Amino acid sequence: MSTAMNFSSKSFRPRAPDKGSFPLDHFGECKAFKEKFMTCLKDNSYDNSLCRLQSKEYLECRMDNQLMAKEPLEKLGFKDLLDKPSQENQVKP
C-alpha cells in the first residue's frame, strides 16, 4: 500500500488571520505594558474590570507597534476611558 500524498492536486490559498489573532511581541516592544497589566490583574484577584486602563494602554502599544490591527478604542470597549474635552476648555457661546 502506498501512502504517498499528491499535494499538487490542491492549491494553497493564504488567508488573513482570524479577528483576535495577532503576532507575538518577539522584540518585547510592549513588555512593560503587559507586565503592568499582569501585575494589576494579580493585585486585584484577576478582576479585569479593575485593570481596564492598563489593558487599554497595552492594546494601544500593540497597535502603535503594528502588532495588531488599528481599531478605534470605542470599538474595543474603552469609550468611557477616552480623553474627553474638559468643560473649562470649551468655548462658551
PDB file of C-alpha atoms in Angstrom:
ATOM      1  CA  MET A   1       0.000   0.000   0.000  1.00  0.00           C
ATOM      2  CA  SER A   2       1.343   3.377  -0.963  1.00  0.00           C
ATOM      3  CA  THR A   3       0.930   6.261   1.474  1.00  0.00           C
ATOM      4  CA  ALA A   4       2.424   8.898  -0.787  1.00  0.00           C
ATOM      5  CA  MET A   5       0.412  12.088  -0.951  1.00  0.00           C
ATOM      6  CA  ASN A   6      -0.147  14.154  -4.031  1.00  0.00           C
ATOM      7  CA  PHE A   7      -0.002  17.811  -2.944  1.00  0.00           C
ATOM      8  CA  SER A   8      -0.163  19.147  -6.473  1.00  0.00           C
ATOM      9  CA  SER A   9      -3.881  18.455  -6.762  1.00  0.00           C
ATOM     10  CA  LYS A  10      -4.829  21.184  -4.270  1.00  0.00           C
ATOM     11  CA  SER A  11      -3.711  24.770  -4.372  1.00  0.00           C
ATOM     12  CA  PHE A  12      -2.848  26.669  -1.231  1.00  0.00           C
ATOM     13  CA  ARG A  13      -4.679  29.959  -0.757  1.00  0.00           C
ATOM     14  CA  PRO A  14      -3.395  32.077   2.105  1.00  0.00           C
ATOM     15  CA  ARG A  15      -5.995  33.900   4.163  1.00  0.00           C
ATOM     16  CA  ALA A  16      -5.911  36.654   6.710  1.00  0.00           C
ATOM     17  CA  PRO A  17      -5.750  35.601  10.362  1.00  0.00           C
ATOM     18  CA  ASP A  18      -8.966  35.407  12.319  1.00  0.00           C
ATOM     19  CA  LYS A  19     -10.060  38.505  14.218  1.00  0.00           C
ATOM     20  CA  GLY A  20      -8.244  38.486  17.533  1.00  0.00           C
ATOM     21  CA  SER A  21      -5.175  36.722  16.127  1.00  0.00           C
ATOM     22  CA  PHE A  22      -2.070  38.849  16.032  1.00  0.00           C
ATOM     23  CA  PRO A  23       1.708  38.400  16.070  1.00  0.00           C
ATOM     24  CA  LEU A  24       3.582  37.706  19.261  1.00  0.00           C
ATOM     25  CA  ASP A  25       5.690  40.513  20.667  1.00  0.00           C
ATOM     26  CA  HIS A  26       9.040  38.843  19.889  1.00  0.00           C
ATOM     27  CA  PHE A  27      11.072  42.012  20.485  1.00  0.00           C
ATOM     28  CA  GLY A  28       9.356  42.965  23.750  1.00  0.00           C
ATOM     29  CA  GLU A  29       8.131  46.298  22.420  1.00  0.00           C
ATOM     30  CA  CYS A  30       5.093  46.208  24.712  1.00  0.00           C
ATOM     31  CA  LYS A  31       6.530  44.079  27.507  1.00  0.00           C
ATOM     32  CA  ALA A  32       6.383  46.875  30.101  1.00  0.00           C
ATOM     33  CA  PHE A  33       2.684  47.456  29.349  1.00  0.00           C
ATOM     34  CA  LYS A  34       1.984  43.722  29.536  1.00  0.00           C
ATOM     35  CA  GLU A  35       3.785  43.408  32.867  1.00  0.00           C
ATOM     36  CA  LYS A  36       1.887  46.398  34.275  1.00  0.00           C
ATOM     37  CA  PHE A  37      -1.410  44.819  33.181  1.00  0.00           C
ATOM     38  CA  MET A  38      -0.499  41.384  34.586  1.00  0.00           C
ATOM     39  CA  THR A  39       0.577  42.942  37.902  1.00  0.00           C
ATOM     40  CA  CYS A  40      -2.722  44.809  38.090  1.00  0.00           C
ATOM     41  CA  LEU A  41      -4.632  41.587  37.481  1.00  0.00           C
ATOM     42  CA  LYS A  42      -2.666  39.759  40.172  1.00  0.00           C
ATOM     43  CA  ASP A  43      -3.116  42.602  42.676  1.00  0.00           C
ATOM     44  CA  ASN A  44      -6.879  42.659  42.027  1.00  0.00           C
ATOM     45  CA  SER A  45      -7.593  38.906  42.241  1.00  0.00           C
ATOM     46  CA  TYR A  46      -7.713  38.723  38.422  1.00  0.00           C
ATOM     47  CA  ASP A  47     -10.740  41.030  38.207  1.00  0.00           C
ATOM     48  CA  ASN A  48     -10.048  42.542  34.781  1.00  0.00           C
ATOM     49  CA  SER A  49     -12.676  45.272  35.250  1.00  0.00           C
ATOM     50  CA  LEU A  50     -10.277  46.924  37.715  1.00  0.00           C
ATOM     51  CA  CYS A  51      -7.435  46.908  35.154  1.00  0.00           C
ATOM     52  CA  ARG A  52      -9.136  48.441  32.127  1.00  0.00           C
ATOM     53  CA  LEU A  53      -6.748  51.421  31.938  1.00  0.00           C
ATOM     54  CA  GLN A  54      -3.727  49.087  31.824  1.00  0.00           C
ATOM     55  CA  SER A  55      -5.479  46.925  29.236  1.00  0.00           C
ATOM     56  CA  LYS A  56      -6.185  50.000  27.081  1.00  0.00           C
ATOM     57  CA  GLU A  57      -2.546  51.124  27.304  1.00  0.00           C
ATOM     58  CA  TYR A  58      -1.312  47.647  26.358  1.00  0.00           C
ATOM     59  CA  LEU A  59      -3.585  47.449  23.310  1.00  0.00           C
ATOM     60  CA  GLU A  60      -2.582  50.983  22.251  1.00  0.00           C
ATOM     61  CA  CYS A  61       1.073  49.915  22.405  1.00  0.00           C
ATOM     62  CA  ARG A  62       0.346  46.840  20.268  1.00  0.00           C
ATOM     63  CA  MET A  63      -1.494  48.953  17.692  1.00  0.00           C
ATOM     64  CA  ASP A  64       1.242  51.622  17.673  1.00  0.00           C
ATOM     65  CA  ASN A  65       3.889  48.943  17.053  1.00  0.00           C
ATOM     66  CA  GLN A  66       1.842  47.188  14.357  1.00  0.00           C
ATOM     67  CA  LEU A  67       1.424  44.060  16.464  1.00  0.00           C
ATOM     68  CA  MET A  68      -2.306  44.174  15.854  1.00  0.00           C
ATOM     69  CA  ALA A  69      -4.663  45.955  13.506  1.00  0.00           C
ATOM     70  CA  LYS A  70      -5.586  49.524  14.378  1.00  0.00           C
ATOM     71  CA  GLU A  71      -9.074  49.635  15.844  1.00  0.00           C
ATOM     72  CA  PRO A  72     -10.949  52.557  17.364  1.00  0.00           C
ATOM     73  CA  LEU A  73     -10.776  52.263  21.138  1.00  0.00           C
ATOM     74  CA  GLU A  74     -14.519  52.779  21.295  1.00  0.00           C
ATOM     75  CA  LYS A  75     -14.923  49.555  19.329  1.00  0.00           C
ATOM     76  CA  LEU A  76     -12.671  47.739  21.795  1.00  0.00           C
ATOM     77  CA  GLY A  77     -14.861  48.786  24.723  1.00  0.00           C
ATOM     78  CA  PHE A  78     -12.863  51.733  26.060  1.00  0.00           C
ATOM     79  CA  LYS A  79     -15.203  54.591  25.134  1.00  0.00           C
ATOM     80  CA  ASP A  80     -15.552  55.603  28.775  1.00  0.00           C
ATOM     81  CA  LEU A  81     -11.755  55.822  29.230  1.00  0.00           C
ATOM     82  CA  LEU A  82     -11.052  58.136  26.302  1.00  0.00           C
ATOM     83  CA  ASP A  83      -9.881  61.678  26.975  1.00  0.00           C
ATOM     84  CA  LYS A  84     -12.854  63.964  26.899  1.00  0.00           C
ATOM     85  CA  PRO A  85     -12.511  67.726  26.430  1.00  0.00           C
ATOM     86  CA  SER A  86     -12.913  69.410  29.777  1.00  0.00           C
ATOM     87  CA  GLN A  87     -15.715  71.856  30.426  1.00  0.00           C
ATOM     88  CA  GLU A  88     -13.118  74.573  31.125  1.00  0.00           C
ATOM     89  CA  ASN A  89     -11.550  74.344  27.644  1.00  0.00           C
ATOM     90  CA  GLN A  90     -14.814  74.569  25.730  1.00  0.00           C
ATOM     91  CA  VAL A  91     -15.754  77.896  24.201  1.00  0.00           C
ATOM     92  CA  LYS A  92     -18.990  79.258  25.589  1.00  0.00           C
ATOM     93  CA  PRO A  93     -21.384  80.900  23.094  1.00  0.00           C
TER      94      PRO A  93
END
